[in-house]
Amino acid sequence: MSSAPAGPRRSLARALPAAPGVVLLVLFLAGPIGYCVYLAFTDLQLTGQAESSFVGLANFREAFGDEDFLNAVWLTLVFTVVSSLLGQNTLGLTLASLMRRASRPVRTLTGGIVVVAWVLPEVVAGFLLYAFFRREGTLNAVLDWLQLPVQNWLFTLPILAVSFANVWRGTAFSMLVYSAALNEIPQEVTEAAEVDGAGGWRRMWHITLPMIRRSIGTNLMLNTLQTLSVFGLIWVMTRGGPGGRSQTLPLYMYEQAFQNHMIGYATAVALLLLVVGSLFSLVYMRLLRMEA
Amino acid sequence: MSDAKVTMSARRTTRRLAADAALLVVAAAFVLPLAWVLLSAVDADADLRVKAPEEFTFANFDAVLVPEVTFTPLLNSLILCGCATLLTVVCAALAAYPLSRYRSRTGRAFLATVLFTTCLPITAIMVPVYALFVQVELIDTMHGTILFFAASQLPFAVWLMKNFMDGVPKELEEAAWTDGASPFQSLLRVVLPLMGPGVAVVTVYSFVMMWGNFFVPFMLLLTPEQMPASVSIQDFFGNRGTVVYGQLAAFSVIYSTPVLLLYLLIARRLGAGFALGGAVKG
């Protein structure tokens, strides 16, 4: 049936079921994205001002001259590298490869706990880790018990605390991706290497990692995209503070829009975030195509 | 030879024990915050530390299980996420059908756009969405928030749904076609029933994502009475004076339980190969 040449009317009829979805996407997703591009070049403010005017690149010039913005860019970078690249990715891979060797009950238990942390609503995860890192919280209790120095984590190292929180919350995804990838490596390959006397690290480096490199790429992309848009977790734990020391770009954007009422300016920041996201997204699609 | 075998298996045992030990250390670190919420929820005198309750009590649950703290926000969450999920799943199933059944250049371009949108950070567009919603007077309305929720989840739902639909052989539909069924009827009577598990995964996944979403309702709703649980949970701080951690913990447990149960329901199907369903396979 589908091999018959399709005239324009016929292909239109065939595409008809997609119409409600397309309408929804155009109105509520493409619309806002287009509006975002437009707003970024205006000076729209929140305070009842009737009209806004086109200001060209002024918002972007202002951003790159603003220390708080540069601070937010830097913190976003730290947050992404520490929590996504180093944290979730490495810990996820480590857990996945340990699980292959571990006994079944330990595997199930650890996997279960890590996945629960992932499934919990973002705000709940935020509260749990807020309690964990507070001065009178669990982390300091443990450190005290181990006779290690305690400190007020959310004050001294807020960006590290929220990064660890994101590791806690997001590692399960990497773990699942890597478990699936490792399961597809044929048993004989690992065994042959083992018989040849290749040690654990060398096997990992020369055999395992090259064989799962596409999963690594996919996982890194998706982790990074997810990490770039984290808001609730940081909001609940620190509100970006103290003194902006855990204020990543989404929190900076929110503050500019709703505390300083600069919608146009905040949207310019949003557009930058969107562009970075799109670039990662394109790389991700490229990786998928290579895989197919 | 047998000596070598013995050392080999001895080495395996050692390695298994080492792996077990390492995993248990990680598990212990991960379980601490979870233990806090469970223990504090039943502790009459909870603070921020993990500790066994001195006095076991359900008083925290009793205190939060009142309309304005728990039932109204949960009902709001249910209305928001339920309606948006329904909309997403219906639109996704309809859109996935032509994408899965016919090959065309437009279809491929559409699918590429969908995949691209799946990855965009939705957080980034919330400020313009807010500004837009103020202009078109959708701000602080449930239906506006539902429509945006549905649209934001739709790209991924279409992508998943299309991959599941590809798994239903076309031949099974042909019988229905020869009987004169329209594509719509064959979608409803033949294809969807055959991909029940796939539809369940898309439904549960969309619902779970929205249930936990904080930023969208936080931006688009203003009236406290309309707030879903993801936003109202903040009221435990600030508005009520000192924070009663036991009640916060009890509320967290109540609010999280539905998504944990739903996840269990589909966990086996998502399984190890989850990795966003077909997304990783392409």
Coordinates of C-alpha atoms in Angstrom, one line a residue:
Chain A
M1 CA 0.0 0.0 0.0
S2 CA 2.6 2.4 1.0
S3 CA 4.6 1.6 -2.2
A4 CA 2.1 3.4 -4.3
P5 CA 3.2 6.8 -5.4
A6 CA 1.7 9.3 -3.0
G7 CA 0.2 12.5 -4.4
P8 CA 0.3 15.7 -2.3
R9 CA -3.3 15.3 -1.2
R10 CA -2.8 11.7 -0.2
S11 CA 0.4 12.4 1.9
L12 CA -1.5 15.2 3.5
A13 CA -4.3 12.9 4.5
R14 CA -1.7 10.4 5.8
A15 CA 0.0 13.1 8.0
L16 CA -3.3 14.3 9.4
P17 CA -3.1 12.3 12.7
A18 CA 0.0 14.2 13.5
A19 CA -1.9 17.5 13.4
P20 CA -2.8 17.9 17.1
G21 CA 0.7 17.2 18.2
V22 CA 2.2 19.5 15.6
V23 CA -0.2 22.3 16.7
L24 CA 0.7 21.8 20.3
L25 CA 4.4 21.8 19.5
V26 CA 4.2 24.9 17.3
L27 CA 2.1 26.9 19.8
F28 CA 3.7 26.0 23.0
L29 CA 7.3 25.1 22.1
A30 CA 8.3 26.6 18.8
G31 CA 6.3 29.7 19.7
P32 CA 8.2 30.4 23.0
I33 CA 11.5 29.6 21.4
G34 CA 10.8 32.1 18.6
Y35 CA 9.6 34.6 21.2
C36 CA 12.8 34.0 23.2
V37 CA 14.9 34.9 20.2
Y38 CA 12.9 38.1 19.7
L39 CA 12.8 39.1 23.4
A40 CA 16.5 38.7 23.8
F41 CA 17.0 41.8 21.6
T42 CA 14.5 44.0 23.5
D43 CA 14.6 45.8 26.8
L44 CA 11.2 44.4 28.1
Q45 CA 10.8 44.8 31.9
L46 CA 8.4 43.3 34.3
T47 CA 7.3 46.5 35.9
G48 CA 4.1 47.3 34.0
Q49 CA 6.0 49.3 31.4
A50 CA 3.7 49.4 28.3
E51 CA 6.1 48.8 25.5
S52 CA 9.6 47.6 25.0
S53 CA 12.0 48.6 22.3
F54 CA 14.5 46.8 20.1
V55 CA 18.0 47.3 21.6
G56 CA 20.1 45.1 19.3
L57 CA 23.0 43.4 21.0
A58 CA 22.9 45.6 24.1
N59 CA 21.7 42.7 26.4
F60 CA 24.6 40.5 25.3
R61 CA 27.1 43.3 25.7
E62 CA 25.7 44.0 29.1
A63 CA 26.0 40.3 30.0
F64 CA 29.6 39.9 29.0
G65 CA 30.5 43.0 30.9
D66 CA 28.6 41.9 34.1
E67 CA 30.7 40.2 36.7
D68 CA 27.8 38.3 38.1
F69 CA 27.1 36.8 34.6
L70 CA 30.7 35.7 34.2
N71 CA 30.6 34.2 37.7
A72 CA 27.4 32.3 36.7
V73 CA 29.1 31.0 33.5
W74 CA 32.1 29.9 35.5
L75 CA 29.9 28.2 38.2
T76 CA 27.9 26.5 35.5
L77 CA 31.1 25.1 34.0
V78 CA 32.3 23.9 37.4
F79 CA 28.9 22.4 38.1
T80 CA 28.8 20.6 34.8
V81 CA 32.3 19.3 34.9
V82 CA 32.3 18.2 38.5
S83 CA 28.8 16.7 38.7
S84 CA 28.2 15.4 35.1
L85 CA 31.6 14.7 33.6
L86 CA 33.6 13.6 36.6
G87 CA 30.8 12.6 39.0
Q88 CA 27.8 10.9 37.3
N89 CA 29.7 9.6 34.4
T90 CA 32.7 8.1 36.2
L91 CA 30.7 6.9 39.2
G92 CA 28.1 5.4 36.8
L93 CA 30.7 3.5 34.8
T94 CA 32.5 2.4 38.0
L95 CA 29.2 1.1 39.5
A96 CA 28.2 -0.6 36.3
S97 CA 31.5 -2.5 36.0
L98 CA 31.7 -3.4 39.7
M99 CA 28.2 -4.8 39.4
R100 CA 29.3 -7.3 36.8
R101 CA 31.7 -8.9 39.3
A102 CA 29.7 -8.4 42.5
S103 CA 27.4 -11.0 44.0
R104 CA 23.7 -10.8 43.2
P105 CA 22.2 -9.5 46.5
V106 CA 24.8 -6.7 46.7
R107 CA 24.2 -5.8 43.1
T108 CA 20.4 -5.6 43.5
L109 CA 20.7 -3.6 46.8
T110 CA 23.1 -1.0 45.4
G111 CA 21.3 -0.7 42.1
G112 CA 18.0 -0.3 43.9
I113 CA 19.2 2.5 46.3
V114 CA 20.9 4.4 43.5
V115 CA 17.8 4.2 41.3
V116 CA 15.5 5.4 44.1
A117 CA 17.7 8.5 44.4
W118 CA 17.1 9.1 40.7
V119 CA 13.3 8.5 40.7
L120 CA 12.6 10.8 43.7
P121 CA 11.1 14.2 42.7
E122 CA 13.8 16.9 42.2
V123 CA 12.6 19.0 45.1
V124 CA 12.5 16.1 47.5
A125 CA 16.1 15.2 46.5
G126 CA 17.0 18.9 47.2
F127 CA 15.6 18.7 50.7
L128 CA 17.3 15.4 51.5
L129 CA 20.7 16.8 50.4
Y130 CA 20.1 20.1 52.1
A131 CA 19.6 18.2 55.4
F132 CA 22.7 16.1 54.5
F133 CA 25.0 19.0 54.0
R134 CA 23.8 21.4 56.6
R135 CA 26.1 22.3 59.5
E136 CA 24.0 20.1 61.9
G137 CA 23.4 17.5 59.2
T138 CA 24.4 14.0 58.5
L139 CA 27.6 14.5 56.7
N140 CA 29.1 16.4 59.6
A141 CA 27.9 13.7 62.0
V142 CA 29.7 11.1 59.9
L143 CA 32.9 13.2 59.6
D144 CA 32.8 13.9 63.4
W145 CA 32.5 10.1 64.0
L146 CA 35.5 9.5 61.8
Q147 CA 37.3 12.3 63.7
L148 CA 37.6 14.4 60.5
P149 CA 37.2 18.2 60.5
V150 CA 33.6 19.4 60.1
Q151 CA 32.5 22.5 58.3
N152 CA 29.4 24.3 57.2
W153 CA 29.4 22.9 53.6
L154 CA 26.5 25.0 52.2
F155 CA 28.5 28.1 53.3
T156 CA 32.1 27.2 52.6
L157 CA 31.7 25.1 49.4
P158 CA 28.2 25.6 48.1
I159 CA 29.0 24.8 44.5
L160 CA 30.6 21.6 45.5
A161 CA 27.7 20.6 47.7
V162 CA 25.2 21.1 44.9
S163 CA 27.5 19.3 42.5
F164 CA 27.6 16.3 44.8
A165 CA 23.8 16.6 45.2
N166 CA 23.5 16.3 41.4
V167 CA 25.8 13.3 41.4
W168 CA 23.6 11.6 44.1
R169 CA 20.5 12.3 42.0
G170 CA 21.8 11.6 38.5
T171 CA 24.3 8.7 38.7
A172 CA 21.6 6.1 38.2
F173 CA 21.1 7.2 34.6
S174 CA 24.7 6.7 33.7
M175 CA 24.8 3.4 35.6
L176 CA 21.8 2.1 33.6
V177 CA 23.3 3.2 30.3
Y178 CA 26.7 1.6 31.1
S179 CA 25.2 -1.6 32.4
A180 CA 23.4 -2.0 29.1
A181 CA 26.6 -1.2 27.2
L182 CA 28.8 -3.6 29.2
N183 CA 26.3 -6.4 28.8
E184 CA 26.7 -6.2 25.0
I185 CA 30.5 -6.8 25.2
P186 CA 30.9 -10.5 24.3
Q187 CA 32.1 -12.7 27.2
E188 CA 34.9 -14.2 25.0
V189 CA 36.6 -10.8 24.5
T190 CA 36.9 -10.2 28.3
E191 CA 38.0 -13.8 28.9
A192 CA 40.6 -13.8 26.2
A193 CA 42.1 -10.6 27.6
E194 CA 42.1 -12.2 31.1
V195 CA 43.9 -15.3 29.9
D196 CA 46.4 -13.1 28.2
G197 CA 47.1 -11.7 31.6
A198 CA 45.8 -8.2 31.0
G199 CA 45.1 -6.7 34.4
G200 CA 41.9 -4.9 35.4
W201 CA 43.0 -1.4 34.5
R202 CA 44.6 -2.3 31.2
R203 CA 41.5 -4.4 30.2
M204 CA 39.4 -1.4 31.0
W205 CA 41.5 1.1 29.1
H206 CA 42.4 -1.0 26.0
I207 CA 39.3 -3.2 25.6
T208 CA 36.2 -2.1 27.5
L209 CA 36.4 1.7 27.0
P210 CA 37.0 1.6 23.2
M211 CA 34.1 -0.9 22.9
I212 CA 31.6 1.3 24.7
R213 CA 32.8 4.6 23.4
R214 CA 29.5 5.4 21.7
S215 CA 27.6 4.9 24.9
I216 CA 30.1 7.1 26.6
G217 CA 29.4 9.9 24.0
T218 CA 25.7 9.5 24.3
N219 CA 25.7 9.4 28.0
L220 CA 28.0 12.5 28.3
M221 CA 25.8 14.5 26.0
L222 CA 22.5 13.6 27.8
N223 CA 24.1 14.2 31.3
T224 CA 25.4 17.5 30.2
L225 CA 22.1 18.7 28.8
Q226 CA 20.3 17.6 31.9
T227 CA 22.9 19.2 34.2
L228 CA 22.7 22.5 32.3
S229 CA 19.0 22.8 33.1
V230 CA 19.1 21.9 36.8
F231 CA 17.2 24.6 38.7
G232 CA 15.0 23.1 41.5
L233 CA 17.8 21.2 43.2
I234 CA 20.0 24.2 43.6
W235 CA 17.1 26.5 44.4
V236 CA 16.0 24.3 47.3
M237 CA 19.5 23.8 48.7
T238 CA 21.1 27.3 48.4
R239 CA 18.9 29.6 46.3
G240 CA 22.2 30.2 44.4
G241 CA 23.8 31.7 47.5
P242 CA 25.5 32.5 49.7
G243 CA 26.5 35.7 47.8
G244 CA 25.9 34.0 44.4
R245 CA 28.5 31.3 45.0
S246 CA 26.3 28.5 43.7
Q247 CA 24.4 30.7 41.2
T248 CA 24.5 28.8 37.9
L249 CA 23.1 30.3 34.7
P250 CA 19.4 29.1 35.2
L251 CA 19.4 30.7 38.7
Y252 CA 21.1 33.9 37.5
M253 CA 18.5 34.1 34.7
Y254 CA 15.7 33.7 37.2
E255 CA 17.1 36.3 39.5
Q256 CA 17.5 38.8 36.6
A257 CA 13.9 38.2 35.5
F258 CA 12.0 38.2 38.8
Q259 CA 14.1 40.1 41.3
N260 CA 15.6 42.7 38.9
H261 CA 12.5 42.6 36.6
M262 CA 14.8 42.5 33.5
I263 CA 12.8 40.1 31.3
G264 CA 14.7 41.2 28.1
Y265 CA 18.1 40.8 29.6
A266 CA 17.2 37.4 31.3
T267 CA 15.9 36.2 28.0
A268 CA 19.2 37.0 26.4
V269 CA 20.9 34.8 29.0
A270 CA 18.3 32.1 28.3
L271 CA 19.1 32.3 24.6
L272 CA 22.7 31.7 25.3
L273 CA 21.8 28.7 27.4
L274 CA 19.5 27.5 24.6
V275 CA 22.3 27.9 22.0
V276 CA 24.7 25.9 24.1
G277 CA 22.0 23.3 24.6
S278 CA 21.3 23.2 20.8
L279 CA 25.0 22.6 20.0
F280 CA 25.2 19.7 22.4
S281 CA 21.9 18.4 21.0
L282 CA 23.3 18.5 17.4
V283 CA 26.4 16.6 18.5
Y284 CA 24.2 14.0 20.2
M285 CA 22.2 13.5 17.0
R286 CA 25.4 13.1 15.1
L287 CA 26.5 10.4 17.6
L288 CA 23.2 8.6 17.1
R289 CA 23.6 8.6 13.4
M290 CA 27.1 7.1 13.6
E291 CA 25.6 4.4 15.7
A292 CA 22.7 3.5 13.4
Chain B
M1 CA 46.6 -27.0 35.0
S2 CA 44.3 -27.6 38.0
D3 CA 46.6 -25.4 40.1
A4 CA 46.0 -22.6 37.6
K5 CA 42.3 -23.2 37.8
V6 CA 42.3 -23.1 41.5
T7 CA 44.2 -19.7 41.6
M8 CA 41.9 -18.4 38.9
S9 CA 38.8 -19.2 40.9
A10 CA 40.4 -18.0 44.1
R11 CA 41.2 -14.7 42.3
R12 CA 37.6 -14.5 41.1
T13 CA 36.3 -14.9 44.7
T14 CA 38.7 -12.2 45.9
R15 CA 37.6 -9.9 43.1
R16 CA 33.9 -10.6 43.9
L17 CA 34.5 -9.7 47.5
A18 CA 36.3 -6.6 46.6
A19 CA 33.6 -5.5 44.2
D20 CA 30.9 -6.3 46.9
A21 CA 32.8 -4.2 49.4
A22 CA 33.2 -1.2 47.1
L23 CA 29.5 -1.3 46.1
L24 CA 28.4 -1.5 49.7
V25 CA 30.5 1.6 50.5
V26 CA 28.7 3.5 47.7
A27 CA 25.4 2.1 48.7
A28 CA 26.0 3.3 52.3
A29 CA 26.8 6.8 51.1
F30 CA 23.7 6.9 48.9
V31 CA 21.4 5.5 51.5
L32 CA 22.1 8.1 54.2
P33 CA 19.9 10.9 52.8
L34 CA 17.1 8.3 52.2
A35 CA 17.4 7.0 55.7
W36 CA 17.1 10.5 57.0
V37 CA 13.7 11.1 55.3
L38 CA 12.3 7.7 56.4
L39 CA 13.5 7.9 60.0
S40 CA 12.6 11.6 60.5
A41 CA 9.1 11.0 59.2
V42 CA 8.3 8.7 62.2
D43 CA 10.4 10.7 64.7
A44 CA 8.6 12.9 67.2
D45 CA 11.7 15.0 67.5
A46 CA 13.4 15.0 64.1
D47 CA 16.3 17.3 63.2
L48 CA 18.7 17.3 60.3
R49 CA 20.7 14.2 61.3
V50 CA 20.2 10.5 60.6
K51 CA 19.3 8.9 63.9
A52 CA 17.0 6.3 65.2
P53 CA 13.7 7.9 66.4
E54 CA 13.7 8.3 70.2
E55 CA 10.0 8.1 70.1
F56 CA 8.3 6.3 67.3
T57 CA 5.2 8.2 66.1
F58 CA 2.8 8.8 63.3
A59 CA 2.1 12.3 64.5
N60 CA 4.0 13.8 61.6
F61 CA 1.7 12.1 59.1
D62 CA -1.4 13.0 61.1
A63 CA -0.2 16.7 61.1
V64 CA 0.4 16.9 57.3
L65 CA -2.6 14.8 56.2
V66 CA -5.0 17.7 56.2
P67 CA -6.5 19.4 53.1
E68 CA -4.4 22.5 52.8
V69 CA -1.1 20.8 53.4
T70 CA -1.4 17.5 51.5
F71 CA -4.7 16.8 49.8
T72 CA -5.1 20.0 47.8
P73 CA -1.5 20.1 46.5
L74 CA -1.7 16.4 45.6
L75 CA -5.0 16.8 43.9
N76 CA -3.5 19.8 42.0
S77 CA -0.5 17.6 41.0
L78 CA -2.9 14.9 39.9
I79 CA -5.0 17.2 37.7
L80 CA -2.0 18.9 36.2
C81 CA 0.0 15.8 35.5
G82 CA -2.9 13.6 34.7
C83 CA -4.5 15.9 32.1
A84 CA -1.1 16.8 30.6
T85 CA -0.1 13.1 30.4
L86 CA -3.3 12.2 28.7
L87 CA -2.8 15.0 26.1
T88 CA 0.8 14.0 25.5
V89 CA 0.0 10.3 25.1
V90 CA -2.9 10.9 22.7
C91 CA -1.0 13.4 20.6
A92 CA 2.1 11.2 20.6
A93 CA 0.2 8.1 19.5
L94 CA -1.5 9.9 16.7
A95 CA 1.8 11.6 15.5
A96 CA 3.8 8.4 15.8
Y97 CA 1.4 6.5 13.5
P98 CA 2.3 8.2 10.2
L99 CA 5.9 8.5 11.2
S100 CA 6.1 4.8 11.9
R101 CA 4.0 3.6 8.9
Y102 CA 5.0 5.8 6.0
R103 CA 8.4 6.9 4.9
S104 CA 8.6 10.4 3.6
R105 CA 11.2 13.2 3.6
T106 CA 8.9 15.4 5.7
G107 CA 8.5 12.6 8.2
R108 CA 12.2 12.2 8.6
A109 CA 12.7 15.9 8.9
F110 CA 9.9 16.1 11.5
L111 CA 11.5 13.2 13.5
A112 CA 14.9 14.9 13.4
T113 CA 13.3 18.0 14.8
V114 CA 11.6 16.0 17.5
L115 CA 14.8 14.4 18.6
F116 CA 16.6 17.7 18.6
T117 CA 13.8 19.3 20.7
T118 CA 14.0 16.3 23.1
C119 CA 17.4 17.5 24.2
L120 CA 16.8 21.2 24.5
P121 CA 17.0 22.5 28.1
I122 CA 13.4 23.5 28.8
T123 CA 14.5 25.5 31.8
A124 CA 16.1 28.0 29.4
I125 CA 12.8 29.0 27.8
M126 CA 10.8 29.4 31.0
V127 CA 11.3 33.1 31.2
P128 CA 10.1 33.8 27.7
V129 CA 7.2 31.4 28.3
Y130 CA 6.3 33.3 31.4
A131 CA 6.4 36.6 29.4
L132 CA 4.3 35.0 26.6
F133 CA 1.7 33.6 29.1
V134 CA 1.3 37.1 30.6
Q135 CA 0.6 38.5 27.2
V136 CA -2.0 35.9 26.1
E137 CA -3.5 35.7 29.6
L138 CA -2.6 32.0 30.2
I139 CA -0.5 32.9 33.3
D140 CA -1.8 31.3 36.6
T141 CA -4.2 29.1 34.8
M142 CA -4.3 25.3 35.1
H143 CA -5.1 24.8 31.4
G144 CA -2.2 26.9 30.3
T145 CA 0.2 25.0 32.5
I146 CA -1.3 21.7 31.3
L147 CA -0.8 22.7 27.7
F148 CA 2.8 23.7 28.2
F149 CA 3.5 20.6 30.2
A150 CA 2.1 18.4 27.5
A151 CA 4.1 20.3 24.8
S152 CA 7.3 20.1 26.7
Q153 CA 7.0 16.3 27.2
L154 CA 5.6 15.6 23.7
P155 CA 8.9 15.4 21.7
F156 CA 10.3 12.6 23.8
A157 CA 6.9 10.8 23.9
V158 CA 6.6 10.9 20.1
W159 CA 10.1 9.5 19.8
L160 CA 9.5 6.7 22.3
M161 CA 6.1 5.9 20.9
K162 CA 7.4 5.8 17.3
N163 CA 10.1 3.3 18.3
F164 CA 7.6 1.1 20.1
M165 CA 5.2 1.3 17.2
D166 CA 8.0 0.2 14.8
G167 CA 7.9 -3.1 16.7
V168 CA 4.4 -3.9 15.6
P169 CA 4.6 -5.7 12.2
K170 CA 2.7 -4.0 9.4
E171 CA 1.2 -7.3 8.2
L172 CA -1.0 -7.4 11.2
E173 CA -2.7 -4.3 10.1
E174 CA -3.2 -5.3 6.5
A175 CA -6.0 -7.6 7.5
A176 CA -7.8 -4.7 9.0
W177 CA -7.2 -2.6 6.0
T178 CA -8.7 -5.2 3.6
D179 CA -11.7 -5.2 5.8
G180 CA -12.0 -1.5 5.0
A181 CA -10.8 -0.1 8.3
S182 CA -9.4 3.4 8.1
P183 CA -5.9 4.1 9.4
F184 CA -7.4 5.6 12.5
Q185 CA -9.4 2.5 13.2
S186 CA -6.5 0.3 12.6
L187 CA -4.4 2.4 15.0
L188 CA -7.0 2.2 17.7
R189 CA -8.1 -1.4 17.3
V190 CA -4.9 -3.2 16.1
V191 CA -1.7 -1.2 16.7
L192 CA -2.2 0.3 20.1
P193 CA -3.6 -2.8 21.8
L194 CA -0.5 -4.7 20.4
M195 CA 1.9 -2.2 21.9
G196 CA 0.2 -1.9 25.3
P197 CA 3.4 -2.2 27.3
G198 CA 5.0 0.6 25.1
V199 CA 2.0 2.9 25.7
A200 CA 2.3 2.1 29.4
V201 CA 6.0 3.1 29.4
V202 CA 5.3 6.4 27.6
T203 CA 2.4 7.2 29.9
V204 CA 4.1 6.4 33.2
Y205 CA 7.4 8.1 32.1
S206 CA 5.6 11.3 31.1
F207 CA 3.6 11.3 34.3
V208 CA 6.6 10.7 36.5
M209 CA 8.6 13.5 34.8
M210 CA 5.8 16.0 35.3
W211 CA 5.0 14.9 38.9
G212 CA 8.6 15.7 39.9
N213 CA 8.8 18.9 37.8
F214 CA 9.3 22.0 40.0
F215 CA 10.2 24.8 37.6
V216 CA 7.3 24.8 35.2
P217 CA 4.5 25.2 37.8
F218 CA 6.7 27.4 39.9
M219 CA 6.9 29.8 37.0
L220 CA 3.5 29.5 35.4
L221 CA 1.2 29.3 38.5
L222 CA 0.9 32.1 41.0
T223 CA -2.1 31.4 43.3
P224 CA -1.1 29.2 46.2
E225 CA -4.4 27.3 46.1
Q226 CA -3.5 26.0 42.6
M227 CA 0.1 24.9 43.4
P228 CA 1.0 21.3 43.0
A229 CA 3.0 19.4 45.6
S230 CA 6.3 20.0 43.9
V231 CA 6.0 23.7 44.7
S232 CA 3.9 23.7 47.8
I233 CA 6.5 21.6 49.6
Q234 CA 8.5 24.8 49.9
D235 CA 5.9 26.2 52.4
F236 CA 7.5 24.0 55.1
F237 CA 10.2 26.6 55.0
G238 CA 9.5 30.2 55.8
N239 CA 5.8 30.6 55.9
R240 CA 5.2 28.4 58.9
G241 CA 7.9 29.8 61.1
T242 CA 10.4 27.2 62.3
V243 CA 10.8 24.2 60.1
V244 CA 9.2 21.1 61.5
Y245 CA 11.6 18.6 59.9
G246 CA 9.5 15.6 60.8
Q247 CA 6.5 16.9 59.0
L248 CA 8.6 17.9 56.0
A249 CA 9.9 14.3 55.9
A250 CA 6.5 12.8 56.2
F251 CA 5.2 15.0 53.4
S252 CA 8.2 14.1 51.2
V253 CA 7.4 10.4 51.7
I254 CA 3.8 10.8 50.8
Y255 CA 4.6 12.9 47.8
S256 CA 7.3 10.6 46.5
T257 CA 5.5 7.3 47.0
P258 CA 3.3 7.4 43.8
V259 CA 6.2 7.9 41.5
L260 CA 8.3 5.2 43.1
L261 CA 5.4 2.8 42.8
L262 CA 4.8 3.8 39.1
Y263 CA 8.5 3.4 38.4
L264 CA 8.4 -0.1 39.9
L265 CA 5.5 -0.9 37.5
I266 CA 7.6 -0.1 34.4
A267 CA 11.1 -0.8 35.8
R268 CA 11.3 -4.2 34.3
R269 CA 10.3 -3.1 30.8
L270 CA 12.7 -0.1 31.0
G271 CA 15.2 -2.5 32.5
A272 CA 18.8 -2.3 31.8
G273 CA 18.2 -1.3 28.2
F274 CA 16.3 1.7 29.3
A275 CA 18.7 4.4 28.1
L276 CA 15.7 6.3 26.8
G277 CA 14.1 3.4 25.1
G278 CA 15.0 3.3 21.5
A279 CA 16.8 6.6 21.7
V280 CA 20.3 5.1 22.3
K281 CA 19.7 2.5 19.6
G282 CA 18.7 5.2 17.2

